[in-house]
Tab-separated table of C-alpha atoms and ligand atoms in Angstrom:
chain	number	residue	atom	x	y	z
A	1133	MET	CA	237.065	133.868	42.686
A	1134	LYS	CA	238.768	136.272	45.075
A	1135	THR	CA	238.388	135.455	48.764
A	1136	ILE	CA	237.226	138.145	51.171
A	1137	PHE	CA	240.796	138.273	52.494
A	1138	GLU	CA	242.312	138.984	49.116
A	1139	LYS	CA	239.723	141.652	48.531
A	1140	SER	CA	240.356	143.447	51.798
A	1141	ASN	CA	244.088	143.123	51.369
A	1142	GLY	CA	244.216	144.683	47.983
A	1143	ALA	CA	245.095	148.248	47.338
A	1144	GLU	CA	242.200	148.500	44.909
A	1145	GLY	CA	240.392	151.773	45.121
A	1146	ILE	CA	242.392	153.034	48.086
A	1147	GLY	CA	245.205	154.544	46.125
A	1148	VAL	CA	248.049	153.530	48.421
A	1149	GLY	CA	251.043	152.525	46.391
A	1150	GLU	CA	250.238	154.840	43.525
A	1151	TYR	CA	252.567	157.460	44.971
A	1152	LYS	CA	256.183	157.304	46.009
A	1153	LEU	CA	257.629	159.575	48.731
A	1154	GLY	CA	259.825	161.083	46.057
A	1155	ASP	CA	256.703	162.570	44.498
A	1156	PHE	CA	256.380	164.875	47.506
A	1157	LEU	CA	259.921	165.379	48.804
A	1158	PRO	CA	263.106	166.334	46.950
A	1159	GLU	CA	265.189	163.238	46.209
A	1160	ASP	CA	268.141	164.627	48.254
A	1161	PHE	CA	266.082	164.559	51.443
A	1162	LEU	CA	265.134	160.927	51.171
A	1163	ARG	CA	266.825	158.348	53.364
A	1164	LYS	CA	269.045	156.006	51.346
A	1165	GLU	CA	269.138	153.106	53.804
A	1166	THR	CA	266.418	151.652	55.936
A	1167	ILE	CA	266.269	153.126	59.413
A	1168	GLY	CA	266.690	149.756	61.124
A	1169	LEU	CA	264.100	150.259	63.830
A	1170	PRO	CA	263.474	147.140	65.892
A	1171	GLN	CA	260.413	145.163	64.839
A	1172	LEU	CA	258.517	144.513	68.055
A	1173	SER	CA	255.056	143.604	69.172
A	1174	GLU	CA	252.879	145.940	71.204
A	1175	LEU	CA	253.460	143.839	74.329
A	1176	GLU	CA	257.216	143.965	73.924
A	1177	VAL	CA	257.148	147.747	73.490
A	1178	MET	CA	254.888	148.140	76.510
A	1179	ARG	CA	257.207	146.028	78.678
A	1180	HIS	CA	260.230	147.976	77.498
A	1181	TYR	CA	258.722	151.303	78.551
A	1182	LYS	CA	257.404	149.903	81.819
A	1183	GLU	CA	260.883	148.670	82.635
A	1184	LEU	CA	262.348	152.081	81.841
A	1185	SER	CA	259.774	153.769	84.070
A	1186	ASP	CA	260.564	151.308	86.879
A	1187	ARG	CA	264.174	152.439	86.716
A	1188	ASN	CA	263.124	156.001	87.329
A	1189	PHE	CA	263.257	157.556	90.755
A	1190	CYS	CA	260.095	159.530	91.520
A	1191	ILE	CA	258.145	160.947	94.439
A	1192	GLU	CA	256.041	157.763	94.480
A	1193	LYS	CA	259.206	155.809	95.309
A	1194	GLY	CA	260.929	157.857	97.943
A	1195	PHE	CA	261.940	161.084	99.679
A	1196	TYR	CA	262.950	163.917	97.357
A	1197	PRO	CA	264.785	166.601	99.356
A	1198	LEU	CA	265.908	168.514	96.253
A	1199	GLY	CA	266.284	172.056	97.637
A	1200	SER	CA	264.169	174.751	95.952
A	1201	CYS	CA	263.082	172.818	92.911
A	1202	THR	CA	261.601	169.880	94.755
A	1203	MET	CA	258.290	168.117	94.341
A	1204	LYS	CA	256.042	169.505	97.010
A	1205	TYR	CA	252.627	168.006	97.681
A	1206	ASN	CA	250.989	166.672	94.486
A	1207	PRO	CA	247.619	165.158	95.357
A	1208	LYS	CA	246.596	162.410	92.928
A	1209	VAL	CA	243.038	163.711	92.765
A	1210	ASN	CA	244.390	166.756	90.921
A	1211	GLU	CA	245.382	164.543	88.017
A	1212	LEU	CA	241.819	163.312	87.787
A	1213	LEU	CA	240.441	166.851	87.838
A	1214	ALA	CA	242.861	168.144	85.199
A	1215	SER	CA	241.940	165.278	82.897
A	1216	LEU	CA	238.167	165.912	83.074
A	1217	ASP	CA	236.781	166.047	79.579
A	1218	GLY	CA	235.572	169.638	79.830
A	1219	PHE	CA	239.051	170.832	80.834
A	1220	ALA	CA	241.343	168.545	78.881
A	1221	ASN	CA	239.478	168.683	75.573
A	1222	LEU	CA	238.533	172.331	75.503
A	1223	HIS	CA	239.734	173.944	72.295
A	1224	PRO	CA	241.683	177.169	72.790
A	1225	LEU	CA	239.799	178.844	69.942
A	1226	GLN	CA	236.379	178.203	71.471
A	1227	SER	CA	234.414	181.364	72.202
A	1228	ASP	CA	234.184	182.897	75.670
A	1229	GLU	CA	230.552	181.844	75.660
A	1230	ASP	CA	231.510	178.178	75.276
A	1231	ALA	CA	234.328	178.315	77.812
A	1232	GLN	CA	232.600	179.957	80.783
A	1233	GLY	CA	233.653	177.183	83.184
A	1234	ALA	CA	237.321	177.359	82.243
A	1235	LEU	CA	237.295	181.166	82.353
A	1236	GLU	CA	235.614	181.113	85.754
A	1237	LEU	CA	238.368	178.829	87.025
A	1238	MET	CA	241.034	181.156	85.651
A	1239	PHE	CA	239.309	184.215	87.123
A	1240	ASN	CA	238.973	182.583	90.536
A	1241	LEU	CA	242.607	181.484	90.437
A	1242	GLN	CA	243.666	185.056	89.613
A	1243	GLU	CA	241.639	186.270	92.616
A	1244	ALA	CA	243.143	183.612	94.909
A	1245	LEU	CA	246.693	184.489	93.822
A	1246	LYS	CA	245.949	188.177	94.422
A	1247	LYS	CA	244.954	187.345	98.010
A	1248	ILE	CA	247.922	185.049	98.565
A	1249	THR	CA	250.497	187.553	97.243
A	1250	GLY	CA	248.734	190.769	98.299
A	1251	MET	CA	249.036	192.072	94.729
A	1252	ASP	CA	246.352	193.803	92.607
A	1253	ALA	CA	246.410	192.041	89.219
A	1254	VAL	CA	247.610	188.766	87.711
A	1255	THR	CA	248.569	187.161	84.401
A	1256	LEU	CA	248.408	183.371	84.199
A	1257	GLN	CA	250.246	183.174	80.874
A	1258	PRO	CA	253.923	182.474	81.667
A	1259	ALA	CA	254.789	178.787	81.380
A	1260	ALA	CA	257.527	178.555	84.032
A	1261	GLY	CA	259.265	180.446	86.795
A	1262	ALA	CA	261.990	181.757	84.518
A	1263	HIS	CA	259.343	182.749	81.977
A	1264	GLY	CA	257.551	184.692	84.721
A	1265	GLU	CA	260.815	186.471	85.518
A	1266	LEU	CA	261.267	187.448	81.883
A	1267	THR	CA	257.657	188.679	81.760
A	1268	GLY	CA	258.275	190.703	84.919
A	1269	MET	CA	261.444	192.229	83.499
A	1270	MET	CA	259.600	193.156	80.285
A	1271	ILE	CA	256.921	194.883	82.372
A	1272	ILE	CA	259.555	196.805	84.348
A	1273	LYS	CA	261.303	197.848	81.138
A	1274	LYS	CA	258.100	199.101	79.526
A	1275	TYR	CA	257.054	200.882	82.722
A	1276	PHE	CA	260.208	202.980	82.690
A	1277	GLU	CA	259.963	203.520	78.927
A	1278	THR	CA	256.477	205.013	79.291
A	1279	LYS	CA	257.792	207.250	82.072
A	1280	GLY	CA	260.598	208.375	79.772
A	1281	GLU	CA	263.268	207.071	82.178
A	1282	LEU	CA	265.372	205.348	79.538
A	1283	ASN	CA	268.481	205.644	81.716
A	1284	ARG	CA	267.235	202.827	84.004
A	1285	THR	CA	269.315	200.023	82.505
A	1286	LYS	CA	270.555	198.164	85.608
A	1287	VAL	CA	269.034	195.384	87.673
A	1288	ILE	CA	270.522	194.457	91.054
A	1289	VAL	CA	270.681	190.742	91.909
A	1290	PRO	CA	272.034	189.296	95.193
A	1291	ASP	CA	274.924	186.821	94.924
A	1292	SER	CA	272.716	184.112	96.473
A	1293	ALA	CA	270.079	184.375	93.701
A	1294	HIS	CA	268.768	181.528	91.588
A	1295	GLY	CA	270.634	181.530	88.276
A	1296	THR	CA	267.505	182.291	86.311
A	1297	ASN	CA	267.258	185.772	87.900
A	1298	PRO	CA	270.316	187.375	86.297
A	1299	ALA	CA	269.664	185.382	83.105
A	1300	SER	CA	266.096	186.717	82.749
A	1301	ALA	CA	267.115	190.317	83.396
A	1302	LYS	CA	269.978	190.004	80.936
A	1303	MET	CA	267.722	188.486	78.264
A	1304	CYS	CA	265.527	191.527	78.626
A	1305	GLY	CA	268.510	193.769	77.917
A	1306	PHE	CA	269.342	194.912	81.452
A	1307	ASP	CA	272.865	195.065	82.868
A	1308	ILE	CA	273.278	192.920	85.976
A	1309	VAL	CA	274.833	194.339	89.117
A	1310	GLU	CA	275.585	191.862	91.881
A	1311	VAL	CA	275.066	192.734	95.545
A	1312	LYS	CA	276.908	190.750	98.208
A	1313	SER	CA	275.475	188.780	101.093
A	1314	ASN	CA	276.710	189.536	104.629
A	1315	SER	CA	277.858	187.049	107.281
A	1316	LYS	CA	274.211	186.258	108.132
A	1317	GLY	CA	273.512	185.187	104.553
A	1318	GLN	CA	271.400	188.269	103.855
A	1319	VAL	CA	271.699	191.208	101.458
A	1320	ASP	CA	274.385	193.585	102.742
A	1321	ILE	CA	272.545	196.912	103.103
A	1322	GLU	CA	275.692	199.050	103.011
A	1323	ALA	CA	276.836	197.316	99.828
A	1324	LEU	CA	273.367	197.866	98.341
A	1325	LYS	CA	273.450	201.594	99.139
A	1326	GLN	CA	276.721	201.907	97.238
A	1327	LEU	CA	275.076	200.476	94.139
A	1328	LEU	CA	272.036	202.729	94.049
A	1329	ASP	CA	271.894	205.424	91.404
A	1330	LYS	CA	269.354	206.701	88.911
A	1331	ASP	CA	270.289	203.985	86.407
A	1332	VAL	CA	268.878	201.224	88.605
A	1333	ALA	CA	265.538	199.915	87.343
A	1334	ALA	CA	264.945	197.193	89.922
A	1335	ILE	CA	266.223	194.662	92.408
A	1336	MET	CA	265.278	190.989	92.035
A	1337	MET	CA	265.008	189.263	95.391
A	1338	THR	CA	263.997	185.897	96.758
A	1339	ASN	CA	262.703	186.005	100.323
A	1340	PRO	CA	263.442	183.721	102.026
A	1341	ASN	CA	266.531	183.622	99.844
A	1342	THR	CA	268.057	180.483	98.369
A	1343	LEU	CA	269.912	179.839	101.647
A	1344	GLY	CA	266.450	179.443	103.184
A	1345	ILE	CA	267.065	182.570	105.269
A	1346	PHE	CA	264.510	185.358	105.666
A	1347	GLU	CA	265.816	188.803	104.684
A	1348	GLU	CA	265.168	190.690	107.923
A	1349	LYS	CA	265.970	194.056	106.356
A	1350	VAL	CA	263.491	193.688	103.520
A	1351	LEU	CA	261.435	196.765	104.548
A	1352	LYS	CA	264.584	198.886	104.653
A	1353	ILE	CA	265.531	197.548	101.224
A	1354	SER	CA	262.138	198.404	99.734
A	1355	GLU	CA	262.315	201.887	101.224
A	1356	LEU	CA	265.773	202.452	99.731
A	1357	MET	CA	264.711	201.143	96.312
A	1358	HIS	CA	261.498	203.164	96.136
A	1359	GLN	CA	263.309	206.331	97.289
A	1360	ASN	CA	265.614	205.731	94.364
A	1361	GLY	CA	262.620	205.471	92.002
A	1362	SER	CA	263.352	201.756	91.391
A	1363	LEU	CA	261.033	198.755	91.549
A	1364	LEU	CA	261.263	195.514	93.553
A	1365	TYR	CA	260.795	192.121	91.923
A	1366	TYR	CA	260.006	189.080	94.108
A	1367	ASP	CA	261.000	185.576	93.027
A	1368	GLY	CA	258.175	183.574	94.609
A	1369	ALA	CA	259.103	180.171	93.165
A	1370	ASN	CA	259.053	178.618	96.628
A	1371	PHE	CA	256.071	180.294	98.185
A	1372	ASN	CA	255.539	177.401	100.593
A	1373	ALA	CA	257.960	179.228	102.893
A	1374	ILE	CA	255.617	182.113	103.748
A	1375	MET	CA	252.167	181.305	102.344
A	1376	GLY	CA	249.481	182.796	104.577
A	1377	TRP	CA	251.972	184.244	107.086
A	1378	THR	CA	253.039	187.307	105.165
A	1379	ASN	CA	253.191	188.364	101.515
A	1380	PRO	CA	255.377	190.292	99.072
A	1381	ALA	CA	253.029	193.308	99.074
A	1382	LEU	CA	253.540	193.721	102.822
A	1383	MET	CA	257.308	193.527	102.232
A	1384	GLY	CA	257.127	196.350	99.679
A	1385	PHE	CA	257.460	194.421	96.419
A	1386	ASP	CA	255.855	195.606	93.167
A	1387	ILE	CA	255.897	192.457	91.107
A	1388	VAL	CA	255.981	188.734	91.906
A	1389	HIS	CA	256.109	185.444	90.081
A	1390	LEU	CA	254.909	182.177	91.562
A	1391	ASN	CA	255.789	178.653	90.464
A	1392	LEU	CA	252.457	176.850	90.446
A	1393	HIS	CA	254.341	173.648	89.600
A	1394	LYS	CA	256.332	173.888	92.815
A	1395	THR	CA	254.187	175.316	95.590
A	1396	PHE	CA	250.764	174.656	94.092
A	1397	ALA	CA	250.815	170.990	93.231
A	1398	THR	CA	251.831	170.031	89.727
A	1399	PRO	CA	254.259	167.133	89.317
A	1400	HIS	CA	257.179	168.457	87.305
A	1401	GLY	CA	260.591	167.390	86.199
A	1402	GLY	CA	262.821	167.386	83.173
A	1403	GLY	CA	261.621	170.874	82.329
A	1404	GLY	CA	257.869	170.788	82.586
A	1405	PRO	CA	254.982	171.226	82.641
A	1406	GLY	CA	254.832	174.469	84.551
A	1407	ALA	CA	253.099	177.772	85.134
A	1408	GLY	CA	254.693	180.975	86.409
A	1409	PRO	CA	251.903	183.537	86.932
A	1410	VAL	CA	253.014	187.124	87.469
A	1411	CYS	CA	251.213	189.311	90.002
A	1412	VAL	CA	251.654	193.103	90.100
A	1413	VAL	CA	250.662	196.183	92.076
A	1414	GLU	CA	248.005	198.555	90.711
A	1415	LYS	CA	250.397	200.883	88.868
A	1416	LEU	CA	251.746	197.989	86.762
A	1417	LYS	CA	248.350	196.470	85.943
A	1418	GLU	CA	248.075	198.028	82.469
A	1419	PHE	CA	251.434	196.506	81.489
A	1420	LEU	CA	250.420	192.858	81.943
A	1421	PRO	CA	250.344	190.528	78.939
A	1422	SER	CA	246.882	190.311	77.433
A	1423	PRO	CA	244.373	188.773	77.599
A	1424	VAL	CA	243.538	188.679	81.293
A	1425	VAL	CA	240.279	187.127	82.467
A	1426	GLU	CA	237.618	189.521	83.745
A	1427	PHE	CA	234.071	189.250	85.027
A	1428	ALA	CA	231.254	191.709	84.280
A	1429	GLY	CA	227.553	191.538	83.525
A	1430	GLY	CA	227.348	187.970	84.814
A	1431	LYS	CA	229.917	186.729	82.266
A	1432	TYR	CA	233.588	185.801	82.294
A	1433	PHE	CA	235.568	187.091	79.337
A	1434	ARG	CA	239.065	187.538	77.979
A	1435	SER	CA	240.054	191.194	78.087
A	1436	TYR	CA	242.581	192.655	75.664
A	1437	ASN	CA	241.926	196.088	77.013
A	1438	LEU	CA	245.256	196.902	78.670
A	1439	LYS	CA	246.725	200.267	77.736
A	1440	HIS	CA	250.460	199.486	77.966
A	1441	SER	CA	250.356	195.708	77.596
A	1442	ILE	CA	253.708	194.109	76.755
A	1443	GLY	CA	251.708	191.796	74.439
A	1444	LYS	CA	251.408	188.059	74.591
A	1445	VAL	CA	254.153	185.948	76.188
A	1446	ARG	CA	252.707	182.558	75.316
A	1447	SER	CA	250.350	180.992	72.830
A	1448	PHE	CA	246.723	181.059	73.949
A	1449	TYR	CA	246.187	181.309	77.717
A	1450	GLY	CA	249.004	179.541	79.526
A	1451	ASN	CA	249.401	175.960	80.669
A	1452	PHE	CA	245.776	175.360	81.498
A	1453	GLY	CA	246.144	171.887	83.084
A	1454	VAL	CA	248.593	173.323	85.610
A	1455	LEU	CA	246.117	176.093	86.436
A	1456	VAL	CA	243.418	173.490	87.151
A	1457	ARG	CA	245.702	171.628	89.544
A	1458	ALA	CA	246.713	174.828	91.353
A	1459	TYR	CA	243.110	175.934	91.785
A	1460	ALA	CA	242.095	172.487	93.049
A	1461	TYR	CA	244.994	172.520	95.514
A	1462	ILE	CA	244.095	175.975	96.828
A	1463	LEU	CA	240.404	175.066	97.254
A	1464	MET	CA	241.260	171.772	98.896
A	1465	THR	CA	243.828	173.262	101.259
A	1466	GLY	CA	241.856	176.411	102.071
A	1467	ASN	CA	242.966	178.119	105.269
A	1468	ASN	CA	245.432	175.316	105.817
A	1469	LEU	CA	247.774	176.911	103.255
A	1470	LYS	CA	249.211	178.571	106.339
A	1471	LEU	CA	249.664	175.190	107.985
A	1472	ALA	CA	251.435	173.812	104.906
A	1473	SER	CA	254.035	176.593	105.232
A	1474	ALA	CA	254.355	176.017	108.965
A	1475	ASP	CA	255.027	172.314	108.418
A	1476	ALA	CA	257.525	172.977	105.619
A	1477	VAL	CA	259.463	175.365	107.883
A	1478	LEU	CA	259.263	173.064	110.907
A	1479	ASN	CA	260.516	170.069	108.904
A	1480	ALA	CA	263.452	172.046	107.488
A	1481	ASN	CA	264.501	173.310	110.933
A	1482	TYR	CA	264.211	169.792	112.350
A	1483	LEU	CA	266.572	168.374	109.723
A	1484	LYS	CA	268.953	171.304	110.065
A	1485	GLU	CA	269.291	170.847	113.840
A	1486	LYS	CA	269.791	167.089	113.480
A	1487	LEU	CA	272.481	167.414	110.801
A	1488	LYS	CA	274.411	170.519	111.782
A	1489	ASN	CA	276.992	168.741	113.918
A	1490	ALA	CA	277.894	166.096	111.369
A	1491	TYR	CA	278.083	168.596	108.486
A	1492	GLU	CA	279.130	172.235	108.410
A	1493	LEU	CA	276.298	174.760	108.532
A	1494	PRO	CA	277.791	178.000	107.153
A	1495	PHE	CA	274.822	180.174	108.129
A	1496	ASP	CA	273.587	178.949	111.498
A	1497	GLU	CA	270.304	180.845	111.523
A	1498	PRO	CA	266.719	179.652	111.909
A	1499	CYS	CA	265.747	178.635	108.382
A	1500	MET	CA	262.522	178.784	106.424
A	1501	HIS	CA	261.524	176.000	103.988
A	1502	GLU	CA	265.087	174.867	103.233
A	1503	PHE	CA	268.678	175.130	104.461
A	1504	VAL	CA	272.166	174.763	103.042
A	1505	LEU	CA	274.902	172.586	104.524
A	1506	SER	CA	278.495	172.474	103.335
A	1507	GLY	CA	280.288	169.202	102.630
A	1508	GLU	CA	283.665	170.950	103.067
A	1509	ARG	CA	284.753	168.788	106.028
A	1510	GLN	CA	283.871	165.573	104.147
A	1511	HIS	CA	285.596	166.953	101.035
A	1512	GLN	CA	288.811	167.234	103.022
A	1513	GLN	CA	288.362	163.618	104.154
A	1514	GLY	CA	288.216	162.490	100.540
A	1515	VAL	CA	284.537	162.527	99.554
A	1516	SER	CA	283.037	165.577	97.880
A	1517	THR	CA	279.396	166.640	97.988
A	1518	LEU	CA	278.832	164.729	94.756
A	1519	GLY	CA	279.995	161.551	96.501
A	1520	ILE	CA	277.572	162.166	99.377
A	1521	ALA	CA	274.722	162.689	96.907
A	1522	LYS	CA	275.546	159.411	95.163
A	1523	ARG	CA	275.817	157.509	98.435
A	1524	LEU	CA	272.310	158.686	99.386
A	1525	MET	CA	270.920	157.045	96.248
A	1526	ASP	CA	271.895	153.645	97.640
A	1527	SER	CA	269.400	154.228	100.468
A	1528	ASN	CA	266.549	155.116	98.098
A	1529	PHE	CA	266.801	158.891	98.582
A	1530	HIS	CA	266.801	161.403	95.757
A	1531	PRO	CA	269.933	163.532	96.252
A	1532	PRO	CA	269.542	167.079	97.557
A	1533	THR	CA	270.379	170.033	95.304
A	1534	VAL	CA	274.179	170.195	95.211
A	1535	TYR	CA	276.746	172.927	94.479
A	1536	PHE	CA	274.046	175.608	94.715
A	1537	PRO	CA	273.801	178.354	95.902
A	1538	LEU	CA	277.222	179.271	94.555
A	1539	ILE	CA	278.256	181.237	97.643
A	1540	VAL	CA	278.496	178.040	99.725
A	1541	HIS	CA	281.460	175.691	99.088
A	1542	GLU	CA	280.433	172.065	98.496
A	1543	ALA	CA	276.809	173.143	99.019
A	1544	ILE	CA	274.133	170.609	99.996
A	1545	MET	CA	270.730	172.288	99.791
A	1546	ILE	CA	267.972	170.364	101.554
A	1547	GLU	CA	264.223	170.949	101.368
A	1548	PRO	CA	262.030	168.371	103.105
A	1549	THR	CA	258.628	169.946	102.168
A	1550	GLU	CA	255.495	169.940	104.276
A	1551	SER	CA	254.217	166.559	103.179
A	1552	GLU	CA	256.783	164.176	104.697
A	1553	SER	CA	256.287	162.303	107.981
A	1554	LYS	CA	258.665	162.321	110.952
A	1555	ASP	CA	259.598	158.706	110.205
A	1556	VAL	CA	260.783	159.624	106.737
A	1557	LEU	CA	262.758	162.598	108.062
A	1558	ASP	CA	264.368	160.478	110.814
A	1559	ASN	CA	265.325	157.843	108.305
A	1560	PHE	CA	266.993	160.514	106.164
A	1561	VAL	CA	268.846	161.908	109.196
A	1562	ASP	CA	270.117	158.440	110.144
A	1563	THR	CA	271.381	157.882	106.612
A	1564	MET	CA	273.127	161.264	106.430
A	1565	LEU	CA	274.792	160.644	109.820
A	1566	LYS	CA	275.849	157.175	108.742
A	1567	ILE	CA	277.396	158.581	105.555
A	1568	ALA	CA	279.354	161.179	107.556
A	1569	GLU	CA	280.662	158.358	109.771
A	1570	GLU	CA	281.545	156.152	106.798
A	1571	ILE	CA	283.495	159.021	105.254
A	1572	GLU	CA	285.563	159.349	108.435
A	1573	LYS	CA	286.320	155.646	108.564
A	1574	ASN	CA	286.406	154.450	105.003
A	1575	PRO	CA	286.033	157.125	102.329
A	1576	GLU	CA	287.177	154.727	99.588
A	1577	GLU	CA	284.087	152.592	100.109
A	1578	VAL	CA	281.720	155.587	99.897
A	1579	LEU	CA	283.277	156.551	96.588
A	1580	LYS	CA	282.058	153.284	95.041
A	1581	SER	CA	278.415	154.409	95.256
A	1582	PRO	CA	275.858	154.237	93.804
A	1583	LYS	CA	275.770	150.453	93.846
A	1584	THR	CA	272.039	149.696	94.000
A	1585	THR	CA	270.738	151.935	91.204
A	1586	PRO	CA	270.001	150.622	87.661
A	1587	VAL	CA	273.036	152.553	86.412
A	1588	LYS	CA	275.890	152.113	88.883
A	1589	LYS	CA	278.933	154.319	89.361
A	1590	VAL	CA	279.816	155.903	86.028
A	1591	ASP	CA	283.114	157.202	84.736
A	1592	GLU	CA	282.206	160.862	84.663
A	1593	THR	CA	285.277	162.056	82.803
A	1594	LEU	CA	284.695	159.526	80.049
A	1595	ALA	CA	280.985	160.368	79.921
A	1596	ALA	CA	281.769	164.075	79.575
A	1597	ARG	CA	284.581	163.668	77.035
A	1598	HIS	CA	283.050	160.927	74.918
A	1599	PRO	CA	279.290	161.080	75.346
A	1600	ASP	CA	277.556	158.120	73.694
A	1601	LEU	CA	274.441	159.636	72.215
A	1602	THR	CA	273.342	156.967	69.752
A	1603	PHE	CA	270.855	154.225	70.526
A	1604	LYS	CA	273.038	151.678	68.780
A	1605	ASN	CA	276.576	151.569	67.447
B	2837	LIG	C1	262.758	176.844	90.364
B	2837	LIG	C2	263.150	178.235	90.613
B	2837	LIG	C3	263.128	179.181	89.568
B	2837	LIG	C4	262.851	178.838	88.115
B	2837	LIG	O1	261.633	178.205	87.872
B	2837	LIG	P1	261.442	177.324	86.545
B	2837	LIG	O2	259.988	176.984	86.540
B	2837	LIG	O3	262.325	176.144	86.681
B	2837	LIG	O4	261.812	178.172	85.375
B	2837	LIG	C5	263.438	180.493	89.894
B	2837	LIG	N1	263.786	180.842	91.144
B	2837	LIG	C6	263.829	179.955	92.165
B	2837	LIG	C7	264.210	180.434	93.534
B	2837	LIG	C8	263.524	178.618	91.936
B	2837	LIG	O5	263.585	177.736	92.941
């Protein structure tokens, strides 16, 4: 008699084993040898991944002064909200009727972003800052096409711009024209005037720019551009610099992208997740990607009714979980959005003043949310900016952004954010001053760092020339 175990073990009636993979796939595609994956228990796998995650540096572990792209404030409660069943398990093909709550959230977020930027209409679709830039460039291109101004093929980009700016404009088919910065780290107006002709579609600007410096002549620039029939695009990736104090509409911009995953509280890294909503002035409203969320007759609905829409730029409706976090952050912070900017700017100026004697400060101006030092002096003493960044890791600091912006030699770009305490900032200052001192006395020793990280000093030339990309040999 068969035991219950034999019965349950058998393939009887289930059909497994009746087919071979070769029945479904061409023989040539089938693996000839076994893959050799390790045979491990669930516990062993869990411990392996936990150990890997412990090796990671993250905002939970320490200060993260990575200029521009840093982790700003990411409240943990946002994670809880984004994972609520009604948000996380909503199907994108559900009807408007079924998704009233989600649509209301999107509508309210659009309205909040309109207030914050001063713009008239919003799309939440783009999935990142660079994606927002591309969307913006597509809108600008179509705007001039509908006006019959096909000659407008050039986009002006300052030499301090984030690399994505020229890349996005180029991807959209525009020719890039670079405008120089002056000795104050701002767009050189005379140089800009020289570049203006009827072929210019737009200028892409970041204000404050990537040096953390506010473009004082921005109203003059917008006047010049508009007189020329061109548009102004605002890279608002780091909106924590001006939030609530001024906005791109007041500066004369026509189109803006925001990085919700930077300023508006989504943890990000390694490329995602993100959201780069694009906000536009009234005359560009009909060009937005569709659908946008509207409200009428007591109902929220997706509207495809945009006359010159550039079409969809992403599947479904954007990165919804990021939108939930941003909305929660805005509601939670309320009128204190202004205070968040004030603290970000105060913290950056504090660090700048404390560090500017030990390191070169090429543009000694009051800064906004970030500032850029140069490690040129230390470079001459034998330790480059890369060496400084690696030394910082030994004191449990994430390195700052280095070698960017390109117009500063040996650049060290520092952004403290609004959420760090004075103790943390002072600790960072002490470490940076100590490193400068060490470099003067004993540069050889500094070059041995990092020594305390899971992966110590690596041979970069070897790693670049002979990258080891397999998990076993
Ligand atoms: C981060 C950043 C971008 C690009 O945003 P992604 O979401 O990484 O594509 C563009 N401009 C500036 C100034 C940035 O800091």
